[in-house]
Amino acid sequence: MSDNPQENDLILKTNKLVKIYGKKKVIDELSLSVERGAIYALIGKNGSGKTTIMRMILGLANPSGGNVEFLSDNLKGKNRFKVSGVIENPAFYPNMNALDNMKCQCYSLGVKNATNVSNDLLSMLGLGNCGKKKVKNFSLGMKQRLAIAMALIDNPEFLLLDEPINGLDPQGIKEIRELILKLNSERGVTFIISSHILGELTKISTDYGVICNGKLVKEISKEDLAKDVEPCVRVKVNDVSKAVEVINTELNITNYKMDGSEISVFGPVSSSQINEVLVKNDLIIESISSQDGDYEDYFIKLMGGES
């Protein structure tokens, strides 16, 4: 997300959105912004309000306060159906096959050429060869892909996916990840996605919104996140105290963290530089490696501690 996105760059804004169930305020004056073409990751612990936010955006729940504002001309008035989503457990006819489920959805939405539209989407989602297999016999990954195919029937501009990779095996996760990237790049679909698998989110997301107790604690772009989460060099040595002294005096680096016999060194320094200076000072290096920034630790702290 750019530092000061212009309103015509945005597809969605929520303005001090509030949701109260009984006496509990589940969403607390939440204002977020999603740019057109973004893959926006909504991150938070269980019970933080992610699903409730998505339900209000989709019109499945009414806000107790504030409002949801769609800024794209294509999403206003009669074109409101250009927003779609897969929230919680998608509904299927379990005793019908994938094609018949898709055609029923086409009919309910008034989409013409139901058979052609359905076959094209099933083929794109890797479900073109399912034949007469009943949906109740589908794997979890197949059901997730069918749910996304059904959400794409009306050619949405904006798609919300709640935990789309939850419970999937590595191959299923890879397939969903590649599908999201394909829809984003080839069709220009904007996404809001929630997931507990932070490592997967950082592979595809362009922007992040972190939720804690129903409040938005931070919005950050992929580029700014990379600046906040510093990479490091991790080195395991026989004498940590001496190694720290050497790194400090000869490389003028004071930003480091010690953990037993291992040191994490932050800043603009390479593993080869550290290796050279430690060996020169007769230190024995057991292992050394360059590490990407710890995104998981960064997000967990923003969410309020261990999840």
mmCIF file of C-alpha atoms in Angstrom, residues 9-291:
data_model
loop_
_atom_site.group_PDB
_atom_site.id
_atom_site.type_symbol
_atom_site.label_atom_id
_atom_site.label_comp_id
_atom_site.label_asym_id
_atom_site.label_seq_id
_atom_site.Cartn_x
_atom_site.Cartn_y
_atom_site.Cartn_z
ATOM 1 C CA ASP A 9 -6.565 4.012 -6.325
ATOM 2 C CA LEU A 10 -8.760 2.403 -3.653
ATOM 3 C CA ILE A 11 -11.397 -0.248 -4.206
ATOM 4 C CA LEU A 12 -12.579 -0.370 -0.575
ATOM 5 C CA LYS A 13 -12.623 1.700 2.585
ATOM 6 C CA THR A 14 -14.207 0.859 5.906
ATOM 7 C CA ASN A 15 -14.965 3.884 8.033
ATOM 8 C CA LYS A 16 -14.901 3.338 11.820
ATOM 9 C CA LEU A 17 -16.631 0.007 11.386
ATOM 10 C CA VAL A 18 -18.235 -1.369 14.563
ATOM 11 C CA LYS A 19 -19.955 -4.683 15.239
ATOM 12 C CA ILE A 20 -21.566 -5.510 18.577
ATOM 13 C CA TYR A 21 -22.990 -8.900 19.502
ATOM 14 C CA GLY A 22 -24.961 -8.672 22.735
ATOM 15 C CA LYS A 23 -22.787 -6.589 25.011
ATOM 16 C CA LYS A 24 -19.506 -7.487 23.295
ATOM 17 C CA LYS A 25 -17.884 -5.134 20.800
ATOM 18 C CA VAL A 26 -16.340 -7.565 18.307
ATOM 19 C CA ILE A 27 -15.146 -4.902 15.841
ATOM 20 C CA ASP A 28 -14.017 -1.575 17.290
ATOM 21 C CA GLU A 29 -13.997 1.460 14.948
ATOM 22 C CA LEU A 30 -12.011 -0.315 12.263
ATOM 23 C CA SER A 31 -10.895 1.745 9.275
ATOM 24 C CA LEU A 32 -8.957 -0.044 6.584
ATOM 25 C CA SER A 33 -8.167 0.713 2.944
ATOM 26 C CA VAL A 34 -7.636 -1.716 0.093
ATOM 27 C CA GLU A 35 -6.046 -0.600 -3.162
ATOM 28 C CA ARG A 36 -7.321 -1.797 -6.519
ATOM 29 C CA GLY A 37 -5.352 -4.867 -7.640
ATOM 30 C CA ALA A 38 -4.005 -5.650 -4.172
ATOM 31 C CA ILE A 39 -3.751 -8.996 -2.438
ATOM 32 C CA TYR A 40 -4.573 -7.774 1.050
ATOM 33 C CA ALA A 41 -3.798 -10.153 3.924
ATOM 34 C CA LEU A 42 -6.015 -9.837 6.993
ATOM 35 C CA ILE A 43 -4.025 -11.183 9.940
ATOM 36 C CA GLY A 44 -5.179 -11.853 13.479
ATOM 37 C CA LYS A 45 -5.633 -14.511 16.140
ATOM 38 C CA ASN A 46 -8.695 -16.735 16.356
ATOM 39 C CA GLY A 47 -11.581 -14.586 17.536
ATOM 40 C CA SER A 48 -9.935 -11.312 16.512
ATOM 41 C CA GLY A 49 -12.817 -10.460 14.161
ATOM 42 C CA LYS A 50 -11.444 -11.314 10.697
ATOM 43 C CA THR A 51 -14.471 -13.310 9.568
ATOM 44 C CA THR A 52 -16.876 -10.704 10.968
ATOM 45 C CA ILE A 53 -15.086 -7.984 8.986
ATOM 46 C CA MET A 54 -15.396 -10.022 5.784
ATOM 47 C CA ARG A 55 -19.067 -10.731 6.440
ATOM 48 C CA MET A 56 -19.785 -7.011 6.811
ATOM 49 C CA ILE A 57 -17.874 -6.188 3.621
ATOM 50 C CA LEU A 58 -19.904 -8.810 1.747
ATOM 51 C CA GLY A 59 -23.171 -7.555 3.223
ATOM 52 C CA LEU A 60 -23.787 -10.779 5.156
ATOM 53 C CA ALA A 61 -23.802 -8.889 8.481
ATOM 54 C CA ASN A 62 -24.945 -5.351 9.216
ATOM 55 C CA PRO A 63 -22.495 -3.000 10.967
ATOM 56 C CA SER A 64 -23.490 -1.680 14.388
ATOM 57 C CA GLY A 65 -21.673 1.527 13.464
ATOM 58 C CA GLY A 66 -19.583 3.006 10.680
ATOM 59 C CA ASN A 67 -19.867 1.921 7.065
ATOM 60 C CA VAL A 68 -18.290 0.037 4.180
ATOM 61 C CA GLU A 69 -17.519 2.143 1.111
ATOM 62 C CA PHE A 70 -16.791 0.698 -2.326
ATOM 63 C CA LEU A 71 -14.937 3.243 -4.422
ATOM 64 C CA SER A 72 -14.913 1.466 -7.769
ATOM 65 C CA ASP A 73 -17.674 2.508 -10.160
ATOM 66 C CA ASN A 74 -18.044 -1.166 -11.097
ATOM 67 C CA LEU A 75 -19.005 -2.097 -7.534
ATOM 68 C CA LYS A 76 -21.778 0.422 -6.979
ATOM 69 C CA GLY A 77 -25.529 0.055 -7.396
ATOM 70 C CA LYS A 78 -26.624 -2.773 -9.649
ATOM 71 C CA ASN A 79 -23.034 -3.977 -10.055
ATOM 72 C CA ARG A 80 -22.666 -4.707 -6.333
ATOM 73 C CA PHE A 81 -22.491 -8.400 -7.271
ATOM 74 C CA LYS A 82 -18.960 -7.755 -8.557
ATOM 75 C CA VAL A 83 -17.894 -8.429 -4.947
ATOM 76 C CA SER A 84 -17.818 -12.104 -4.030
ATOM 77 C CA GLY A 85 -16.296 -14.353 -1.401
ATOM 78 C CA VAL A 86 -15.844 -17.713 0.251
ATOM 79 C CA ILE A 87 -16.573 -17.337 3.954
ATOM 80 C CA GLU A 88 -16.516 -20.155 6.526
ATOM 81 C CA ASN A 89 -17.942 -23.434 5.173
ATOM 82 C CA PRO A 90 -19.115 -23.051 1.554
ATOM 83 C CA ALA A 91 -22.521 -24.565 0.749
ATOM 84 C CA PHE A 92 -22.751 -27.337 -1.838
ATOM 85 C CA TYR A 93 -25.311 -29.894 -2.901
ATOM 86 C CA PRO A 94 -23.289 -32.907 -1.679
ATOM 87 C CA ASN A 95 -25.080 -35.508 -3.803
ATOM 88 C CA MET A 96 -24.534 -33.566 -7.013
ATOM 89 C CA ASN A 97 -21.373 -33.347 -9.093
ATOM 90 C CA ALA A 98 -19.268 -30.204 -9.548
ATOM 91 C CA LEU A 99 -20.838 -29.198 -12.882
ATOM 92 C CA ASP A 100 -24.385 -29.413 -11.550
ATOM 93 C CA ASN A 101 -23.436 -27.403 -8.446
ATOM 94 C CA MET A 102 -21.947 -24.739 -10.698
ATOM 95 C CA LYS A 103 -24.996 -24.647 -12.982
ATOM 96 C CA CYS A 104 -27.338 -24.244 -10.011
ATOM 97 C CA GLN A 105 -25.280 -21.266 -8.876
ATOM 98 C CA CYS A 106 -25.393 -19.804 -12.386
ATOM 99 C CA TYR A 107 -29.167 -20.112 -12.475
ATOM 100 C CA SER A 108 -29.530 -18.456 -9.062
ATOM 101 C CA LEU A 109 -27.409 -15.515 -10.234
ATOM 102 C CA GLY A 110 -29.126 -15.203 -13.596
ATOM 103 C CA VAL A 111 -25.936 -16.017 -15.498
ATOM 104 C CA LYS A 112 -26.540 -17.091 -19.092
ATOM 105 C CA ASN A 113 -24.742 -19.946 -20.858
ATOM 106 C CA ALA A 114 -24.520 -21.778 -17.535
ATOM 107 C CA THR A 115 -22.940 -24.944 -18.955
ATOM 108 C CA ASN A 116 -20.181 -23.123 -20.861
ATOM 109 C CA VAL A 117 -19.423 -20.747 -17.974
ATOM 110 C CA SER A 118 -19.327 -23.641 -15.511
ATOM 111 C CA ASN A 119 -17.098 -25.849 -17.653
ATOM 112 C CA ASP A 120 -14.652 -23.018 -18.323
ATOM 113 C CA LEU A 121 -14.278 -22.210 -14.616
ATOM 114 C CA LEU A 122 -14.026 -25.850 -13.559
ATOM 115 C CA SER A 123 -11.302 -26.362 -16.144
ATOM 116 C CA MET A 124 -9.411 -23.299 -14.915
ATOM 117 C CA LEU A 125 -9.660 -24.562 -11.323
ATOM 118 C CA GLY A 126 -8.389 -28.026 -12.240
ATOM 119 C CA LEU A 127 -11.791 -29.666 -11.776
ATOM 120 C CA GLY A 128 -12.633 -30.255 -15.426
ATOM 121 C CA ASN A 129 -12.228 -34.020 -15.231
ATOM 122 C CA CYS A 130 -14.352 -34.729 -12.167
ATOM 123 C CA GLY A 131 -17.191 -36.143 -14.251
ATOM 124 C CA LYS A 132 -20.051 -37.570 -12.199
ATOM 125 C CA LYS A 133 -18.119 -37.732 -8.929
ATOM 126 C CA LYS A 134 -20.331 -36.407 -6.154
ATOM 127 C CA VAL A 135 -19.066 -33.402 -4.216
ATOM 128 C CA LYS A 136 -19.463 -35.280 -0.910
ATOM 129 C CA ASN A 137 -16.610 -37.514 -2.106
ATOM 130 C CA PHE A 138 -14.297 -34.593 -2.950
ATOM 131 C CA SER A 139 -11.100 -33.983 -1.016
ATOM 132 C CA LEU A 140 -10.824 -30.798 1.061
ATOM 133 C CA GLY A 141 -8.663 -29.199 -1.607
ATOM 134 C CA MET A 142 -11.158 -30.035 -4.359
ATOM 135 C CA LYS A 143 -14.005 -28.554 -2.296
ATOM 136 C CA GLN A 144 -11.985 -25.382 -1.744
ATOM 137 C CA ARG A 145 -11.330 -25.027 -5.461
ATOM 138 C CA LEU A 146 -15.005 -25.651 -6.248
ATOM 139 C CA ALA A 147 -16.009 -22.963 -3.746
ATOM 140 C CA ILE A 148 -13.676 -20.479 -5.458
ATOM 141 C CA ALA A 149 -15.003 -21.507 -8.880
ATOM 142 C CA MET A 150 -18.555 -20.796 -7.694
ATOM 143 C CA ALA A 151 -17.456 -17.408 -6.324
ATOM 144 C CA LEU A 152 -16.022 -16.552 -9.758
ATOM 145 C CA ILE A 153 -19.215 -17.247 -11.715
ATOM 146 C CA ASP A 154 -20.300 -13.605 -11.843
ATOM 147 C CA ASN A 155 -16.774 -12.471 -12.792
ATOM 148 C CA PRO A 156 -16.098 -10.482 -9.593
ATOM 149 C CA GLU A 157 -13.675 -7.603 -9.430
ATOM 150 C CA PHE A 158 -13.125 -8.103 -5.724
ATOM 151 C CA LEU A 159 -12.874 -11.494 -3.966
ATOM 152 C CA LEU A 160 -12.715 -12.257 -0.234
ATOM 153 C CA LEU A 161 -11.328 -15.621 0.906
ATOM 154 C CA ASP A 162 -11.542 -16.677 4.557
ATOM 155 C CA GLU A 163 -8.871 -19.279 5.389
ATOM 156 C CA PRO A 164 -8.661 -20.640 1.812
ATOM 157 C CA ILE A 165 -5.723 -22.975 2.606
ATOM 158 C CA ASN A 166 -6.833 -24.171 6.028
ATOM 159 C CA GLY A 167 -6.384 -27.946 6.315
ATOM 160 C CA LEU A 168 -4.850 -28.386 2.876
ATOM 161 C CA ASP A 169 -1.765 -30.485 2.189
ATOM 162 C CA PRO A 170 1.350 -28.791 0.707
ATOM 163 C CA GLN A 171 0.268 -29.534 -2.874
ATOM 164 C CA GLY A 172 -3.205 -28.114 -2.238
ATOM 165 C CA ILE A 173 -1.715 -24.987 -0.663
ATOM 166 C CA LYS A 174 0.546 -24.516 -3.682
ATOM 167 C CA GLU A 175 -2.390 -24.871 -6.083
ATOM 168 C CA ILE A 176 -4.517 -22.285 -4.259
ATOM 169 C CA ARG A 177 -1.559 -19.907 -4.011
ATOM 170 C CA GLU A 178 -0.884 -20.152 -7.749
ATOM 171 C CA LEU A 179 -4.576 -19.692 -8.522
ATOM 172 C CA ILE A 180 -4.786 -16.483 -6.470
ATOM 173 C CA LEU A 181 -1.697 -15.076 -8.191
ATOM 174 C CA LYS A 182 -3.101 -16.030 -11.611
ATOM 175 C CA LEU A 183 -6.477 -14.398 -10.979
ATOM 176 C CA ASN A 184 -4.754 -11.294 -9.650
ATOM 177 C CA SER A 185 -2.311 -10.912 -12.549
ATOM 178 C CA GLU A 186 -4.469 -12.089 -15.464
ATOM 179 C CA ARG A 187 -7.940 -10.902 -14.418
ATOM 180 C CA GLY A 188 -6.971 -8.014 -12.148
ATOM 181 C CA VAL A 189 -8.978 -9.440 -9.247
ATOM 182 C CA THR A 190 -8.428 -7.663 -5.920
ATOM 183 C CA PHE A 191 -8.275 -9.971 -2.889
ATOM 184 C CA ILE A 192 -8.720 -9.869 0.843
ATOM 185 C CA ILE A 193 -7.405 -13.122 2.322
ATOM 186 C CA SER A 194 -7.190 -14.372 5.878
ATOM 187 C CA SER A 195 -4.983 -17.258 6.963
ATOM 188 C CA HIS A 196 -3.106 -18.556 9.976
ATOM 189 C CA ILE A 197 -0.253 -19.729 7.747
ATOM 190 C CA LEU A 198 1.777 -16.525 7.793
ATOM 191 C CA GLY A 199 4.563 -17.931 5.646
ATOM 192 C CA GLU A 200 2.125 -18.495 2.797
ATOM 193 C CA LEU A 201 0.633 -15.016 3.108
ATOM 194 C CA THR A 202 4.050 -13.395 2.797
ATOM 195 C CA LYS A 203 4.594 -15.251 -0.504
ATOM 196 C CA ILE A 204 1.650 -13.610 -2.255
ATOM 197 C CA SER A 205 0.398 -10.561 -0.344
ATOM 198 C CA THR A 206 0.997 -6.984 -1.437
ATOM 199 C CA ASP A 207 -0.501 -5.412 1.707
ATOM 200 C CA TYR A 208 -1.295 -6.418 5.281
ATOM 201 C CA GLY A 209 -3.846 -5.411 7.898
ATOM 202 C CA VAL A 210 -3.192 -6.697 11.426
ATOM 203 C CA ILE A 211 -6.206 -7.098 13.729
ATOM 204 C CA CYS A 212 -6.083 -7.417 17.521
ATOM 205 C CA ASN A 213 -9.257 -7.589 19.630
ATOM 206 C CA GLY A 214 -11.340 -6.139 16.830
ATOM 207 C CA LYS A 215 -9.032 -3.180 16.238
ATOM 208 C CA LEU A 216 -6.776 -2.479 13.289
ATOM 209 C CA VAL A 217 -3.329 -2.139 14.871
ATOM 210 C CA LYS A 218 -1.347 -1.720 11.656
ATOM 211 C CA GLU A 219 -1.653 -1.484 7.882
ATOM 212 C CA ILE A 220 1.583 -2.002 5.981
ATOM 213 C CA SER A 221 2.716 -2.658 2.419
ATOM 214 C CA LYS A 222 4.958 -5.501 1.364
ATOM 215 C CA GLU A 223 7.760 -3.025 0.695
ATOM 216 C CA ASP A 224 7.527 -1.321 4.090
ATOM 217 C CA LEU A 225 7.252 -4.685 5.828
ATOM 218 C CA ALA A 226 10.555 -5.742 4.288
ATOM 219 C CA LYS A 227 12.145 -2.617 5.768
ATOM 220 C CA ASP A 228 10.685 -3.295 9.224
ATOM 221 C CA VAL A 229 11.671 -6.949 9.327
ATOM 222 C CA GLU A 230 15.422 -7.001 9.118
ATOM 223 C CA PRO A 231 17.295 -9.958 7.687
ATOM 224 C CA CYS A 232 20.233 -11.253 9.695
ATOM 225 C CA VAL A 233 23.267 -13.513 9.682
ATOM 226 C CA ARG A 234 23.172 -16.337 12.214
ATOM 227 C CA VAL A 235 26.460 -17.751 13.353
ATOM 228 C CA LYS A 236 27.256 -20.488 15.879
ATOM 229 C CA VAL A 237 30.707 -20.203 17.450
ATOM 230 C CA ASN A 238 32.809 -21.765 20.199
ATOM 231 C CA ASP A 239 33.200 -18.484 22.126
ATOM 232 C CA VAL A 240 30.178 -16.161 21.947
ATOM 233 C CA SER A 241 31.632 -13.401 24.136
ATOM 234 C CA LYS A 242 34.779 -13.111 22.059
ATOM 235 C CA ALA A 243 32.793 -13.281 18.805
ATOM 236 C CA VAL A 244 30.539 -10.402 19.897
ATOM 237 C CA GLU A 245 33.577 -8.312 20.831
ATOM 238 C CA VAL A 246 35.180 -8.981 17.448
ATOM 239 C CA ILE A 247 31.992 -8.159 15.511
ATOM 240 C CA ASN A 248 31.606 -4.978 17.536
ATOM 241 C CA THR A 249 35.148 -3.672 17.233
ATOM 242 C CA GLU A 250 36.138 -4.798 13.731
ATOM 243 C CA LEU A 251 32.805 -4.485 11.918
ATOM 244 C CA ASN A 252 31.370 -1.686 14.082
ATOM 245 C CA ILE A 253 28.105 -3.600 14.527
ATOM 246 C CA THR A 254 26.168 -3.361 17.779
ATOM 247 C CA ASN A 255 22.802 -4.678 16.602
ATOM 248 C CA TYR A 256 22.889 -8.368 17.495
ATOM 249 C CA LYS A 257 21.104 -10.947 19.647
ATOM 250 C CA MET A 258 22.692 -13.848 21.526
ATOM 251 C CA ASP A 259 21.025 -17.204 22.116
ATOM 252 C CA GLY A 260 23.323 -19.778 23.722
ATOM 253 C CA SER A 261 26.207 -20.386 21.340
ATOM 254 C CA GLU A 262 24.429 -18.645 18.463
ATOM 255 C CA ILE A 263 24.512 -14.958 17.502
ATOM 256 C CA SER A 264 22.041 -13.213 15.195
ATOM 257 C CA VAL A 265 23.739 -10.216 13.582
ATOM 258 C CA PHE A 266 21.477 -7.541 12.025
ATOM 259 C CA GLY A 267 22.412 -4.846 9.584
ATOM 260 C CA PRO A 268 24.140 -4.427 6.212
ATOM 261 C CA VAL A 269 26.678 -7.225 6.611
ATOM 262 C CA SER A 270 27.201 -10.488 4.725
ATOM 263 C CA SER A 271 27.914 -13.927 6.109
ATOM 264 C CA SER A 272 31.265 -13.947 4.285
ATOM 265 C CA GLN A 273 32.348 -10.731 6.055
ATOM 266 C CA ILE A 274 31.477 -12.153 9.458
ATOM 267 C CA ASN A 275 33.086 -15.493 8.628
ATOM 268 C CA GLU A 276 36.332 -13.791 7.554
ATOM 269 C CA VAL A 277 36.685 -11.616 10.646
ATOM 270 C CA LEU A 278 35.873 -14.420 13.089
ATOM 271 C CA VAL A 279 38.280 -16.888 11.470
ATOM 272 C CA LYS A 280 40.999 -14.227 11.468
ATOM 273 C CA ASN A 281 40.544 -13.959 15.229
ATOM 274 C CA ASP A 282 40.897 -17.726 15.750
ATOM 275 C CA LEU A 283 37.236 -18.400 16.471
ATOM 276 C CA ILE A 284 35.773 -21.761 15.484
ATOM 277 C CA ILE A 285 32.597 -21.432 13.422
ATOM 278 C CA GLU A 286 30.209 -24.366 13.721
ATOM 279 C CA SER A 287 27.635 -22.927 11.325
ATOM 280 C CA ILE A 288 26.816 -19.673 9.584
ATOM 281 C CA SER A 289 23.881 -18.693 7.374
ATOM 282 C CA SER A 290 21.982 -15.693 6.047
ATOM 283 C CA GLN A 291 18.353 -15.549 7.195
#
